[in-house]
Amino acid sequence: MRVAVLSDVHGNSPALDAVLEDLAGRQVDALVCLGDHVSGPMDPAGAATRLMALDGLMIAGNHDRWVLDLSLPGAGAGDRFAREQLDDAQIDWLAGLVGTGWLGDEIFLCHGTPSDDETPWLDNFYEKRTTTLPSEAEVARQAVGIGAAVVLCGHTHIPRTLRLSDGRLIVNPGSVGMQLVRGSPDAHYGIVEKRRNGWQTELIAVPYDTEKAAWLAEENGFPHWREAIRFGWAGP
Ligand SMILES: [Fe+2]
């Protein structure tokens, strides 16, 4: 069993195209996408079209909630831009997504943590260009009661794989379309595979046409996104 794990596309269709092209060269049995699908200034409608055409299990992230209801605290300009770009069918698709899910009886999907789509899990949230690591106890506390061999999460945009002391695997594949810290502008995704010794993780970084994505953001009125798109460093 091999599962492609995508998250945080954030409306970046050039990055999503590169990931899907890379994925076409690898055999997988299923695909999941962990939310924050469209929010962002690149190409929300194009990203939605591509995701809707995929045979995959998808859940909603905090930005998907905000795109659907711009009056919620936290909703911002990227959410508003996405909302303006989406057609009725794309809004309906987004509205039909739920916040958590199961793939079979071994893999649990969430966006932030199992109980909250705004809480960062495997990394504490970044300030400018840095992050800090939570303790083992903090990580484990969020997994209490989740009877899955594999727990998939996104939200922080930072790829990481770890194993709890009880053997459960937690994987954040990073972000397909919005790189914020640590200087890796490539499109990130992951593959988890059940092998003889247990579940194995592969974290993948795919180069893509960042100039096109930066140009799209600028054209759409978000020139301040250029640096993060081009270089993978957020900040002043
Ligand atoms: Fe996100």
PDB file of C-alpha atoms and ligand atoms in Angstrom:
ATOM      1  CA  MET A   1       0.000   0.000   0.000  1.00  0.00           C
ATOM      2  CA  ARG A   2       1.547   3.288  -1.135  1.00  0.00           C
ATOM      3  CA  VAL A   3      -0.200   6.573  -0.492  1.00  0.00           C
ATOM      4  CA  ALA A   4       0.727   9.980  -1.935  1.00  0.00           C
ATOM      5  CA  VAL A   5       0.319  12.709   0.683  1.00  0.00           C
ATOM      6  CA  LEU A   6      -0.243  16.274  -0.488  1.00  0.00           C
ATOM      7  CA  SER A   7      -1.097  19.281   1.638  1.00  0.00           C
ATOM      8  CA  ASP A   8      -1.313  23.073   1.557  1.00  0.00           C
ATOM      9  CA  VAL A   9      -1.493  23.585  -2.201  1.00  0.00           C
ATOM     10  CA  HIS A  10      -2.608  27.182  -1.537  1.00  0.00           C
ATOM     11  CA  GLY A  11      -3.795  27.797  -5.067  1.00  0.00           C
ATOM     12  CA  ASN A  12      -0.375  27.265  -6.600  1.00  0.00           C
ATOM     13  CA  SER A  13      -1.177  25.356  -9.796  1.00  0.00           C
ATOM     14  CA  PRO A  14       2.380  25.456 -11.228  1.00  0.00           C
ATOM     15  CA  ALA A  15       3.623  23.731  -8.056  1.00  0.00           C
ATOM     16  CA  LEU A  16       0.731  21.254  -8.106  1.00  0.00           C
ATOM     17  CA  ASP A  17       1.416  20.418 -11.756  1.00  0.00           C
ATOM     18  CA  ALA A  18       5.042  19.638 -10.932  1.00  0.00           C
ATOM     19  CA  VAL A  19       4.021  17.375  -8.065  1.00  0.00           C
ATOM     20  CA  LEU A  20       1.453  15.527 -10.165  1.00  0.00           C
ATOM     21  CA  GLU A  21       3.984  15.068 -12.949  1.00  0.00           C
ATOM     22  CA  ASP A  22       6.515  13.692 -10.477  1.00  0.00           C
ATOM     23  CA  LEU A  23       3.858  11.436  -9.008  1.00  0.00           C
ATOM     24  CA  ALA A  24       2.974  10.054 -12.440  1.00  0.00           C
ATOM     25  CA  GLY A  25       6.395   8.407 -12.467  1.00  0.00           C
ATOM     26  CA  ARG A  26       5.802   6.618  -9.160  1.00  0.00           C
ATOM     27  CA  GLN A  27       3.297   3.900  -8.407  1.00  0.00           C
ATOM     28  CA  VAL A  28       0.813   4.786  -5.682  1.00  0.00           C
ATOM     29  CA  ASP A  29      -2.444   3.158  -4.640  1.00  0.00           C
ATOM     30  CA  ALA A  30      -4.143   6.243  -3.239  1.00  0.00           C
ATOM     31  CA  LEU A  31      -3.793  10.000  -2.917  1.00  0.00           C
ATOM     32  CA  VAL A  32      -4.806  12.259  -0.044  1.00  0.00           C
ATOM     33  CA  CYS A  33      -4.719  16.040   0.255  1.00  0.00           C
ATOM     34  CA  LEU A  34      -4.822  17.633   3.703  1.00  0.00           C
ATOM     35  CA  GLY A  35      -6.380  21.038   3.109  1.00  0.00           C
ATOM     36  CA  ASP A  36      -5.612  24.709   2.428  1.00  0.00           C
ATOM     37  CA  HIS A  37      -6.282  23.887  -1.202  1.00  0.00           C
ATOM     38  CA  VAL A  38      -6.978  27.241  -2.814  1.00  0.00           C
ATOM     39  CA  SER A  39      -6.175  30.192  -0.552  1.00  0.00           C
ATOM     40  CA  GLY A  40      -3.457  32.309  -2.143  1.00  0.00           C
ATOM     41  CA  PRO A  41      -2.727  34.752  -4.946  1.00  0.00           C
ATOM     42  CA  MET A  42      -1.448  32.461  -7.698  1.00  0.00           C
ATOM     43  CA  ASP A  43      -4.197  30.422  -9.348  1.00  0.00           C
ATOM     44  CA  PRO A  44      -6.934  29.289  -6.915  1.00  0.00           C
ATOM     45  CA  ALA A  45      -9.406  28.265  -9.610  1.00  0.00           C
ATOM     46  CA  GLY A  46      -6.779  26.326 -11.547  1.00  0.00           C
ATOM     47  CA  ALA A  47      -5.729  24.495  -8.402  1.00  0.00           C
ATOM     48  CA  ALA A  48      -9.361  23.664  -7.585  1.00  0.00           C
ATOM     49  CA  THR A  49      -9.961  22.334 -11.098  1.00  0.00           C
ATOM     50  CA  ARG A  50      -6.945  20.044 -10.856  1.00  0.00           C
ATOM     51  CA  LEU A  51      -7.782  18.801  -7.357  1.00  0.00           C
ATOM     52  CA  MET A  52     -11.429  18.157  -8.211  1.00  0.00           C
ATOM     53  CA  ALA A  53     -10.295  15.978 -11.116  1.00  0.00           C
ATOM     54  CA  LEU A  54      -8.132  13.787  -8.882  1.00  0.00           C
ATOM     55  CA  ASP A  55      -9.342  10.529  -7.425  1.00  0.00           C
ATOM     56  CA  GLY A  56      -8.263  11.353  -3.905  1.00  0.00           C
ATOM     57  CA  LEU A  57      -9.433  11.709  -0.325  1.00  0.00           C
ATOM     58  CA  MET A  58      -9.383  15.372   0.625  1.00  0.00           C
ATOM     59  CA  ILE A  59     -10.103  17.220   3.845  1.00  0.00           C
ATOM     60  CA  ALA A  60     -10.474  20.923   4.624  1.00  0.00           C
ATOM     61  CA  GLY A  61      -7.924  23.195   6.301  1.00  0.00           C
ATOM     62  CA  ASN A  62      -8.371  26.425   8.200  1.00  0.00           C
ATOM     63  CA  HIS A  63      -7.973  28.498   5.042  1.00  0.00           C
ATOM     64  CA  ASP A  64     -10.666  26.475   3.298  1.00  0.00           C
ATOM     65  CA  ARG A  65     -13.035  27.418   6.122  1.00  0.00           C
ATOM     66  CA  TRP A  66     -11.979  31.041   5.769  1.00  0.00           C
ATOM     67  CA  VAL A  67     -12.455  31.076   1.978  1.00  0.00           C
ATOM     68  CA  LEU A  68     -15.985  29.812   2.568  1.00  0.00           C
ATOM     69  CA  ASP A  69     -16.706  32.362   5.307  1.00  0.00           C
ATOM     70  CA  LEU A  70     -14.620  35.508   4.987  1.00  0.00           C
ATOM     71  CA  SER A  71     -16.178  36.940   8.144  1.00  0.00           C
ATOM     72  CA  LEU A  72     -14.369  34.415  10.354  1.00  0.00           C
ATOM     73  CA  PRO A  73     -11.441  35.711  12.428  1.00  0.00           C
ATOM     74  CA  GLY A  74      -8.229  34.829  10.614  1.00  0.00           C
ATOM     75  CA  ALA A  75      -9.570  35.215   7.079  1.00  0.00           C
ATOM     76  CA  GLY A  76      -7.241  37.384   5.024  1.00  0.00           C
ATOM     77  CA  ALA A  77      -6.484  38.798   1.597  1.00  0.00           C
ATOM     78  CA  GLY A  78      -5.374  35.470   0.122  1.00  0.00           C
ATOM     79  CA  ASP A  79      -8.643  33.877   1.196  1.00  0.00           C
ATOM     80  CA  ARG A  80     -10.655  36.756  -0.274  1.00  0.00           C
ATOM     81  CA  PHE A  81      -8.784  36.581  -3.569  1.00  0.00           C
ATOM     82  CA  ALA A  82      -9.421  32.832  -3.802  1.00  0.00           C
ATOM     83  CA  ARG A  83     -13.099  33.279  -3.021  1.00  0.00           C
ATOM     84  CA  GLU A  84     -13.425  35.814  -5.845  1.00  0.00           C
ATOM     85  CA  GLN A  85     -11.779  33.426  -8.310  1.00  0.00           C
ATOM     86  CA  LEU A  86     -13.787  30.272  -7.589  1.00  0.00           C
ATOM     87  CA  ASP A  87     -16.970  29.395  -9.450  1.00  0.00           C
ATOM     88  CA  ASP A  88     -20.067  27.924  -7.815  1.00  0.00           C
ATOM     89  CA  ALA A  89     -19.071  24.315  -8.465  1.00  0.00           C
ATOM     90  CA  GLN A  90     -15.659  24.901  -6.900  1.00  0.00           C
ATOM     91  CA  ILE A  91     -17.223  26.552  -3.849  1.00  0.00           C
ATOM     92  CA  ASP A  92     -19.610  23.603  -3.522  1.00  0.00           C
ATOM     93  CA  TRP A  93     -16.687  21.187  -3.715  1.00  0.00           C
ATOM     94  CA  LEU A  94     -14.840  23.084  -0.997  1.00  0.00           C
ATOM     95  CA  ALA A  95     -17.953  23.251   1.174  1.00  0.00           C
ATOM     96  CA  GLY A  96     -18.343  19.489   0.933  1.00  0.00           C
ATOM     97  CA  LEU A  97     -14.975  18.759   2.538  1.00  0.00           C
ATOM     98  CA  VAL A  98     -14.778  17.799   6.209  1.00  0.00           C
ATOM     99  CA  GLY A  99     -11.971  18.540   8.644  1.00  0.00           C
ATOM    100  CA  THR A 100     -10.634  15.038   9.323  1.00  0.00           C
ATOM    101  CA  GLY A 101     -10.835  11.638   7.668  1.00  0.00           C
ATOM    102  CA  TRP A 102      -9.719   8.031   7.545  1.00  0.00           C
ATOM    103  CA  LEU A 103      -8.128   6.179   4.669  1.00  0.00           C
ATOM    104  CA  GLY A 104      -8.924   2.570   5.461  1.00  0.00           C
ATOM    105  CA  ASP A 105      -8.511   1.706   9.122  1.00  0.00           C
ATOM    106  CA  GLU A 106      -4.832   2.561   9.490  1.00  0.00           C
ATOM    107  CA  ILE A 107      -4.407   6.134   8.237  1.00  0.00           C
ATOM    108  CA  PHE A 108      -5.948   9.193   9.906  1.00  0.00           C
ATOM    109  CA  LEU A 109      -5.973  12.578   8.172  1.00  0.00           C
ATOM    110  CA  CYS A 110      -6.071  16.001   9.769  1.00  0.00           C
ATOM    111  CA  HIS A 111      -4.908  19.487   8.845  1.00  0.00           C
ATOM    112  CA  GLY A 112      -3.313  20.889  12.019  1.00  0.00           C
ATOM    113  CA  THR A 113      -3.836  18.395  14.820  1.00  0.00           C
ATOM    114  CA  PRO A 114      -6.593  15.762  15.140  1.00  0.00           C
ATOM    115  CA  SER A 115      -8.671  18.213  17.184  1.00  0.00           C
ATOM    116  CA  ASP A 116      -7.880  21.618  15.638  1.00  0.00           C
ATOM    117  CA  ASP A 117      -7.030  22.827  12.121  1.00  0.00           C
ATOM    118  CA  GLU A 118      -5.237  25.950  13.377  1.00  0.00           C
ATOM    119  CA  THR A 119      -2.829  24.336  15.842  1.00  0.00           C
ATOM    120  CA  PRO A 120       0.658  23.534  14.552  1.00  0.00           C
ATOM    121  CA  TRP A 121       1.797  20.075  15.586  1.00  0.00           C
ATOM    122  CA  LEU A 122       5.255  18.780  14.707  1.00  0.00           C
ATOM    123  CA  ASP A 123       6.837  22.233  14.681  1.00  0.00           C
ATOM    124  CA  ASN A 124       5.876  25.244  16.706  1.00  0.00           C
ATOM    125  CA  PHE A 125       4.798  28.025  14.415  1.00  0.00           C
ATOM    126  CA  TYR A 126       7.442  30.121  12.839  1.00  0.00           C
ATOM    127  CA  GLU A 127       8.296  33.668  13.575  1.00  0.00           C
ATOM    128  CA  LYS A 128       9.855  35.270  10.559  1.00  0.00           C
ATOM    129  CA  ARG A 129      12.469  32.756   9.374  1.00  0.00           C
ATOM    130  CA  THR A 130      12.640  30.344  12.284  1.00  0.00           C
ATOM    131  CA  THR A 131      10.716  27.624  14.064  1.00  0.00           C
ATOM    132  CA  THR A 132      11.152  25.762  17.322  1.00  0.00           C
ATOM    133  CA  LEU A 133      10.493  22.100  18.064  1.00  0.00           C
ATOM    134  CA  PRO A 134       7.817  21.006  20.532  1.00  0.00           C
ATOM    135  CA  SER A 135       8.644  18.459  23.195  1.00  0.00           C
ATOM    136  CA  GLU A 136       7.896  14.761  22.807  1.00  0.00           C
ATOM    137  CA  ALA A 137       5.137  15.125  25.405  1.00  0.00           C
ATOM    138  CA  GLU A 138       3.506  17.993  23.508  1.00  0.00           C
ATOM    139  CA  VAL A 139       3.531  16.016  20.257  1.00  0.00           C
ATOM    140  CA  ALA A 140       2.203  12.853  21.908  1.00  0.00           C
ATOM    141  CA  ARG A 141      -0.555  14.718  23.760  1.00  0.00           C
ATOM    142  CA  GLN A 142      -2.231  15.698  20.484  1.00  0.00           C
ATOM    143  CA  ALA A 143      -2.295  12.055  19.369  1.00  0.00           C
ATOM    144  CA  VAL A 144      -4.105  10.705  22.433  1.00  0.00           C
ATOM    145  CA  GLY A 145      -7.064   8.571  21.413  1.00  0.00           C
ATOM    146  CA  ILE A 146      -6.158   8.350  17.733  1.00  0.00           C
ATOM    147  CA  GLY A 147      -6.039   4.633  17.027  1.00  0.00           C
ATOM    148  CA  ALA A 148      -4.244   4.864  13.698  1.00  0.00           C
ATOM    149  CA  ALA A 149      -0.919   3.391  12.621  1.00  0.00           C
ATOM    150  CA  VAL A 150      -0.274   6.529  10.568  1.00  0.00           C
ATOM    151  CA  VAL A 151      -1.442  10.074  11.299  1.00  0.00           C
ATOM    152  CA  LEU A 152      -1.068  12.615   8.505  1.00  0.00           C
ATOM    153  CA  CYS A 153      -1.065  16.362   9.128  1.00  0.00           C
ATOM    154  CA  GLY A 154      -0.168  19.608   7.374  1.00  0.00           C
ATOM    155  CA  HIS A 155      -0.630  23.279   8.263  1.00  0.00           C
ATOM    156  CA  THR A 156       2.947  24.167   9.286  1.00  0.00           C
ATOM    157  CA  HIS A 157       4.247  23.760   5.715  1.00  0.00           C
ATOM    158  CA  ILE A 158       7.315  22.025   7.153  1.00  0.00           C
ATOM    159  CA  PRO A 159       8.047  18.439   6.058  1.00  0.00           C
ATOM    160  CA  ARG A 160       8.686  16.101   8.928  1.00  0.00           C
ATOM    161  CA  THR A 161       8.269  12.448   9.824  1.00  0.00           C
ATOM    162  CA  LEU A 162       8.397  11.129  13.360  1.00  0.00           C
ATOM    163  CA  ARG A 163       7.457   8.026  15.262  1.00  0.00           C
ATOM    164  CA  LEU A 164       5.853   8.152  18.685  1.00  0.00           C
ATOM    165  CA  SER A 165       7.304   5.842  21.311  1.00  0.00           C
ATOM    166  CA  ASP A 166       4.266   3.578  20.885  1.00  0.00           C
ATOM    167  CA  GLY A 167       5.170   3.062  17.224  1.00  0.00           C
ATOM    168  CA  ARG A 168       2.585   5.307  15.585  1.00  0.00           C
ATOM    169  CA  LEU A 169       3.943   7.291  12.663  1.00  0.00           C
ATOM    170  CA  ILE A 170       3.117  10.984  12.226  1.00  0.00           C
ATOM    171  CA  VAL A 171       3.921  12.590   8.888  1.00  0.00           C
ATOM    172  CA  ASN A 172       3.678  16.164   7.672  1.00  0.00           C
ATOM    173  CA  PRO A 173       4.520  16.212   3.946  1.00  0.00           C
ATOM    174  CA  GLY A 174       5.157  19.960   3.900  1.00  0.00           C
ATOM    175  CA  SER A 175       3.403  22.262   1.464  1.00  0.00           C
ATOM    176  CA  VAL A 176       2.910  21.784  -2.255  1.00  0.00           C
ATOM    177  CA  GLY A 177       2.482  25.426  -3.016  1.00  0.00           C
ATOM    178  CA  MET A 178       3.649  27.777  -0.272  1.00  0.00           C
ATOM    179  CA  GLN A 179       7.143  27.510   1.158  1.00  0.00           C
ATOM    180  CA  LEU A 180       7.655  29.789   4.123  1.00  0.00           C
ATOM    181  CA  VAL A 181      10.841  28.950   5.943  1.00  0.00           C
ATOM    182  CA  ARG A 182      14.183  27.238   5.667  1.00  0.00           C
ATOM    183  CA  GLY A 183      15.069  28.155   2.137  1.00  0.00           C
ATOM    184  CA  SER A 184      13.473  25.306   0.209  1.00  0.00           C
ATOM    185  CA  PRO A 185      11.312  26.850  -2.533  1.00  0.00           C
ATOM    186  CA  ASP A 186      10.552  23.473  -4.127  1.00  0.00           C
ATOM    187  CA  ALA A 187       7.080  21.902  -4.080  1.00  0.00           C
ATOM    188  CA  HIS A 188       6.915  19.374  -1.262  1.00  0.00           C
ATOM    189  CA  TYR A 189       4.863  16.209  -0.871  1.00  0.00           C
ATOM    190  CA  GLY A 190       5.291  12.743   0.585  1.00  0.00           C
ATOM    191  CA  ILE A 191       4.608   9.061   0.104  1.00  0.00           C
ATOM    192  CA  VAL A 192       3.863   6.639   2.936  1.00  0.00           C
ATOM    193  CA  GLU A 193       4.151   2.945   2.218  1.00  0.00           C
ATOM    194  CA  LYS A 194       3.289  -0.128   4.250  1.00  0.00           C
ATOM    195  CA  ARG A 195       6.249  -2.473   4.051  1.00  0.00           C
ATOM    196  CA  ARG A 196       7.251  -5.654   5.822  1.00  0.00           C
ATOM    197  CA  ASN A 197       8.849  -3.745   8.696  1.00  0.00           C
ATOM    198  CA  GLY A 198       6.084  -1.190   9.032  1.00  0.00           C
ATOM    199  CA  TRP A 199       5.028   2.138   7.527  1.00  0.00           C
ATOM    200  CA  GLN A 200       7.807   3.958   5.726  1.00  0.00           C
ATOM    201  CA  THR A 201       7.971   7.648   4.792  1.00  0.00           C
ATOM    202  CA  GLU A 202       9.430   9.341   1.772  1.00  0.00           C
ATOM    203  CA  LEU A 203       9.578  13.166   1.795  1.00  0.00           C
ATOM    204  CA  ILE A 204       9.959  14.620  -1.681  1.00  0.00           C
ATOM    205  CA  ALA A 205      10.906  18.115  -2.900  1.00  0.00           C
ATOM    206  CA  VAL A 206      10.165  18.826  -6.555  1.00  0.00           C
ATOM    207  CA  PRO A 207      11.614  21.857  -8.352  1.00  0.00           C
ATOM    208  CA  TYR A 208       9.014  23.782 -10.311  1.00  0.00           C
ATOM    209  CA  ASP A 209       8.505  27.019 -12.218  1.00  0.00           C
ATOM    210  CA  THR A 210       8.703  29.414  -9.282  1.00  0.00           C
ATOM    211  CA  GLU A 211       9.100  32.380 -11.644  1.00  0.00           C
ATOM    212  CA  LYS A 212       5.674  31.637 -13.091  1.00  0.00           C
ATOM    213  CA  ALA A 213       4.153  31.385  -9.614  1.00  0.00           C
ATOM    214  CA  ALA A 214       5.847  34.631  -8.522  1.00  0.00           C
ATOM    215  CA  TRP A 215       4.617  36.341 -11.700  1.00  0.00           C
ATOM    216  CA  LEU A 216       1.057  35.158 -11.057  1.00  0.00           C
ATOM    217  CA  ALA A 217       1.165  36.494  -7.491  1.00  0.00           C
ATOM    218  CA  GLU A 218       2.475  39.838  -8.686  1.00  0.00           C
ATOM    219  CA  GLU A 219      -0.068  40.082 -11.507  1.00  0.00           C
ATOM    220  CA  ASN A 220      -2.826  39.413  -9.002  1.00  0.00           C
ATOM    221  CA  GLY A 221      -1.711  42.215  -6.709  1.00  0.00           C
ATOM    222  CA  PHE A 222       0.475  40.325  -4.226  1.00  0.00           C
ATOM    223  CA  PRO A 223       4.056  41.388  -5.121  1.00  0.00           C
ATOM    224  CA  HIS A 224       5.194  40.856  -1.522  1.00  0.00           C
ATOM    225  CA  TRP A 225       4.822  37.096  -2.072  1.00  0.00           C
ATOM    226  CA  ARG A 226       7.673  37.033  -4.584  1.00  0.00           C
ATOM    227  CA  GLU A 227      10.544  36.448  -2.183  1.00  0.00           C
ATOM    228  CA  ALA A 228       8.944  33.501  -0.402  1.00  0.00           C
ATOM    229  CA  ILE A 229       7.933  31.899  -3.706  1.00  0.00           C
ATOM    230  CA  ARG A 230      11.329  32.308  -5.307  1.00  0.00           C
ATOM    231  CA  PHE A 231      13.576  31.461  -2.386  1.00  0.00           C
ATOM    232  CA  GLY A 232      11.474  29.669   0.209  1.00  0.00           C
ATOM    233  CA  TRP A 233      12.322  32.157   2.915  1.00  0.00           C
ATOM    234  CA  ALA A 234       9.545  34.207   4.416  1.00  0.00           C
ATOM    235  CA  GLY A 235      10.252  37.383   6.279  1.00  0.00           C
ATOM    236  CA  PRO A 236      11.092  41.005   5.749  1.00  0.00           C
TER     237      PRO A 236
HETATM  238 FE    FE B   1      -1.521  26.229   4.924  1.00  0.00          FE
END
